[in-house]
mmCIF file of C-alpha atoms in Angstrom:
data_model
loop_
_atom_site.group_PDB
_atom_site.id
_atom_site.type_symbol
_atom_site.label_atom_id
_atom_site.label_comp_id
_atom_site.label_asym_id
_atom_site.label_seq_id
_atom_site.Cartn_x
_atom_site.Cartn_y
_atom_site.Cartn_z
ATOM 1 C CA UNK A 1 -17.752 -14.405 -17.656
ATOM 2 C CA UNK A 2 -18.399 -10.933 -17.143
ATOM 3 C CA UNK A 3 -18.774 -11.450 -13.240
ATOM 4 C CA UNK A 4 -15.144 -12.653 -13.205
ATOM 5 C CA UNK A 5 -13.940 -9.623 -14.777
ATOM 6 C CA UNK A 6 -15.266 -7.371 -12.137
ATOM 7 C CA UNK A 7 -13.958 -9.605 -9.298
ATOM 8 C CA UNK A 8 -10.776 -9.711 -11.230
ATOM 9 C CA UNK A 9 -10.668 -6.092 -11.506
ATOM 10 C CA UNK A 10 -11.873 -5.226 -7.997
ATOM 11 C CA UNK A 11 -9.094 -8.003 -6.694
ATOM 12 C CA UNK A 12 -7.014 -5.851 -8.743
ATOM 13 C CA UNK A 13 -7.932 -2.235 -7.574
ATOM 14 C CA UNK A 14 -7.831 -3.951 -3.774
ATOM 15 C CA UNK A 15 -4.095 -4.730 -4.383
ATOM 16 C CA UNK A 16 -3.060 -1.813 -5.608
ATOM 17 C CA UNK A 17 -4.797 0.279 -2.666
ATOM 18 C CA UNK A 18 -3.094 -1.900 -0.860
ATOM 19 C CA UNK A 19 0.211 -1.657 -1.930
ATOM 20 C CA UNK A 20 -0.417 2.255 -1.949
ATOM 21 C CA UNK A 21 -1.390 2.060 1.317
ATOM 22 C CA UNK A 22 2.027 0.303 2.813
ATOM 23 C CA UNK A 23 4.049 2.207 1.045
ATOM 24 C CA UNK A 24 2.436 5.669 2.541
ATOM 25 C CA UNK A 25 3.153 3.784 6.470
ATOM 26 C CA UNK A 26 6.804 2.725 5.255
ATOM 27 C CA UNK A 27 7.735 5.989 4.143
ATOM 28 C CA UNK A 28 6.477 7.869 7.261
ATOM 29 C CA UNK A 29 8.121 5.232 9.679
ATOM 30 C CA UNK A 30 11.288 5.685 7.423
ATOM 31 C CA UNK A 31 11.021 9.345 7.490
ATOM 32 C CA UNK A 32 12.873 9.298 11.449
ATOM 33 C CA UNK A 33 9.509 11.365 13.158
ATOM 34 C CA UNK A 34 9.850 11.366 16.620
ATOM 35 C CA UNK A 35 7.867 12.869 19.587
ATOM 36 C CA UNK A 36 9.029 14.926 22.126
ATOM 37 C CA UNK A 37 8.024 16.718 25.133
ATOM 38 C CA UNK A 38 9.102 20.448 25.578
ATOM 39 C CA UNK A 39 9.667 21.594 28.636
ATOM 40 C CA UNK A 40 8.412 24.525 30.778
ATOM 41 C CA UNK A 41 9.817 27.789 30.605
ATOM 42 C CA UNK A 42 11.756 27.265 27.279
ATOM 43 C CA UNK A 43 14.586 24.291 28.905
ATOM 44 C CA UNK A 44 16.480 22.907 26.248
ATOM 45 C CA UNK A 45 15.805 18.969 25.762
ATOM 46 C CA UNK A 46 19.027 16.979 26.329
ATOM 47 C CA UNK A 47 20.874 16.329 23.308
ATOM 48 C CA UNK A 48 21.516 12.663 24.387
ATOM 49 C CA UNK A 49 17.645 12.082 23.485
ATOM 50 C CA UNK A 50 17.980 13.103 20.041
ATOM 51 C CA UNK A 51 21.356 12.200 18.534
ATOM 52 C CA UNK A 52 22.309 11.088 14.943
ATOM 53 C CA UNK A 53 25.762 9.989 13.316
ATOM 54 C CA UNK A 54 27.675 12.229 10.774
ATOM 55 C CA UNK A 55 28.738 10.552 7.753
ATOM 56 C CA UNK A 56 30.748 13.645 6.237
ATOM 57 C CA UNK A 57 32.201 16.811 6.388
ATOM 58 C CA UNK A 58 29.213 18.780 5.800
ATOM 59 C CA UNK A 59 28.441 22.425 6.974
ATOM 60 C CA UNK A 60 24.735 21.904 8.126
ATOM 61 C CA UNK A 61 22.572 19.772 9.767
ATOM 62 C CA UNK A 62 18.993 18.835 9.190
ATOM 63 C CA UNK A 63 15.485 19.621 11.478
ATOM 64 C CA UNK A 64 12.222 20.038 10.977
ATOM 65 C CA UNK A 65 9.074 20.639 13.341
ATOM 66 C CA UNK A 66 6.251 18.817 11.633
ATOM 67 C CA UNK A 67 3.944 19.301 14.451
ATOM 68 C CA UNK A 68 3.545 21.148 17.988
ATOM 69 C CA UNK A 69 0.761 20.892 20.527
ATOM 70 C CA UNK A 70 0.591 21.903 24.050
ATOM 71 C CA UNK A 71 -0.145 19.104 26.824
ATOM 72 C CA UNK A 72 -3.429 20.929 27.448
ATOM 73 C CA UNK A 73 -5.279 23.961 26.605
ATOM 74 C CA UNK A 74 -5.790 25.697 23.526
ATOM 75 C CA UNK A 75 -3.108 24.990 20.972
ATOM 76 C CA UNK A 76 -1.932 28.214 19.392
ATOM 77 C CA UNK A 77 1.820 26.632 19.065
ATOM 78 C CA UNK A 78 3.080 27.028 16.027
ATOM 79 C CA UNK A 79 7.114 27.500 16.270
ATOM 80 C CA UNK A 80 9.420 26.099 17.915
ATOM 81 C CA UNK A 81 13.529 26.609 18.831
ATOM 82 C CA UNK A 82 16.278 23.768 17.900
ATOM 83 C CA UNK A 83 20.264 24.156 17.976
ATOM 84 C CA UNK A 84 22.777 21.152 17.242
ATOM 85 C CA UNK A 85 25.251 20.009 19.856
ATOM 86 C CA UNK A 86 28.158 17.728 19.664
ATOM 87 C CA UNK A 87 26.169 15.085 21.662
ATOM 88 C CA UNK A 88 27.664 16.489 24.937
ATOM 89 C CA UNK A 89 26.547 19.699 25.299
ATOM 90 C CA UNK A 90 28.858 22.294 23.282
ATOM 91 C CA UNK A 91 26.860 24.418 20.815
ATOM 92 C CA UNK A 92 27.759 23.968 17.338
ATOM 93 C CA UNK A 93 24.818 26.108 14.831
ATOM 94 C CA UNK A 94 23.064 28.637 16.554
ATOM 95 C CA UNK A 95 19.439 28.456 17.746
ATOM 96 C CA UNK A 96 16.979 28.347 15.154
ATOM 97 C CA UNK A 97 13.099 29.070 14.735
ATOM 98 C CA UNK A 98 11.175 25.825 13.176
ATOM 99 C CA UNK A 99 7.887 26.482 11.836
ATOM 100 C CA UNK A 100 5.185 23.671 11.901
ATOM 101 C CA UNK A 101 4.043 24.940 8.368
ATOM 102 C CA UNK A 102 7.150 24.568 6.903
ATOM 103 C CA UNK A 103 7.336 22.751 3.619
ATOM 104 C CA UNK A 104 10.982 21.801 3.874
ATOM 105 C CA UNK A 105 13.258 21.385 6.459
ATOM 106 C CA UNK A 106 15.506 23.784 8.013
ATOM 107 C CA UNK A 107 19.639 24.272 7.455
ATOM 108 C CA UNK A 108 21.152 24.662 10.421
ATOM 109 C CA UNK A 109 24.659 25.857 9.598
ATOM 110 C CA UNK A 110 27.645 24.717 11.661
ATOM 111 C CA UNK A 111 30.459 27.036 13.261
ATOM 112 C CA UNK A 112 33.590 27.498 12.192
ATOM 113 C CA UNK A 113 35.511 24.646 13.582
ATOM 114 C CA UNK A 114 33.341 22.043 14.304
ATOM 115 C CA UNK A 115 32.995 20.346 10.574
ATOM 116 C CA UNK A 116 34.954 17.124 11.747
ATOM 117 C CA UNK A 117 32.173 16.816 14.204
ATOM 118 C CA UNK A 118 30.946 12.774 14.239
ATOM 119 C CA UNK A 119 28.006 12.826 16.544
ATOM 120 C CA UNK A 120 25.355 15.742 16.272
ATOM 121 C CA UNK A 121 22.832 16.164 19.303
ATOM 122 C CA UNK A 122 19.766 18.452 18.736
ATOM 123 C CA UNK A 123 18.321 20.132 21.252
ATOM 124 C CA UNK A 124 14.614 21.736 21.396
ATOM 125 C CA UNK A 125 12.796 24.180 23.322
ATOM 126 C CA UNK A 126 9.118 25.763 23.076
ATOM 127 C CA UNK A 127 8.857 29.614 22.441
ATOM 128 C CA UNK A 128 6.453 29.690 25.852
ATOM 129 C CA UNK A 129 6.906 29.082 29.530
ATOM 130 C CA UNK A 130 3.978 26.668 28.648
ATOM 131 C CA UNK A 131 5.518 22.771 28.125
ATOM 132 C CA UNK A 132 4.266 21.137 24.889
ATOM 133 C CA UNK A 133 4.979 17.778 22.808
ATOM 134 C CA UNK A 134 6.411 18.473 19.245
ATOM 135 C CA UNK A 135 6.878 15.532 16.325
ATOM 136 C CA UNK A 136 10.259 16.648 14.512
ATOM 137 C CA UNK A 137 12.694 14.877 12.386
ATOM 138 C CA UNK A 138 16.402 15.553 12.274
ATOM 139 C CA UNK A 139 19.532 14.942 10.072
ATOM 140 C CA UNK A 140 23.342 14.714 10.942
ATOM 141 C CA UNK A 141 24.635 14.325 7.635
#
């Protein structure tokens, strides 16, 4: 009898890790990551790589840089640049400084004008005229 219990229990415990476990990979696949590469020389990425829908008349935007690292070398990255777009180009926050250690994500406050906006591009660039890859997440709004 008592044998059962423990396999009961351990069946039990292995379930629940279980469980635990696939809700830890659904919330990070849900969480919109995505890796870029950062060009040389600080180039903007193109906007039409990283593009979301806006559901509302809101006056920021969303990004956050949850990780940089150089293609090679030592990696002493840290930060990171990012400005919104309309999706083709035209500048609508300013440029921005993300921070890898960053608990939260960053406001990026749209200009005067360009509320009505429906589709938000973000654009990235390194702080170096070394190229990098960066994982960041975004939000339109």
């Amino acid at each position: 009898m008592k044998c059962n219990q423990k396999r009961t229990k351990m069946l039990i415990n292995i379930l629940v890790g279980m469980i635990l476990a696939a809700n830890s990979i659904i919330g990070l696949a849900a969480s919109g990551e995505v890796q870029i590469y950062l060009y040389p020389n600080q180039v903007w990425t193109g906007d039409f790589e990283n593009t979301d829908s806006r559901t509302g008349n809101y006056s920021t935007v969303y990004a956050k840089n949850h990780a940089v690292h150089p293609e090679s070398g030592t990696d002493n990255y840290t930060k990171i640049q990012v400005r919104a777009t309309n999706g083709y180009g035209l500048e609508i926050t300013d440029t921005y400084v993300l921070d890898e250690s960053a608990s939260s994500y960053t406001a990026l406050k749209i200009k005067e004008g360009y509320l009505s906006t429906n589709f938000v591009g973000f654009q990235f660039r390194g702080n170096t005229a070394h190229d990098a890859y960066a994982i960041v997440s975004y939000d339109g709004r």
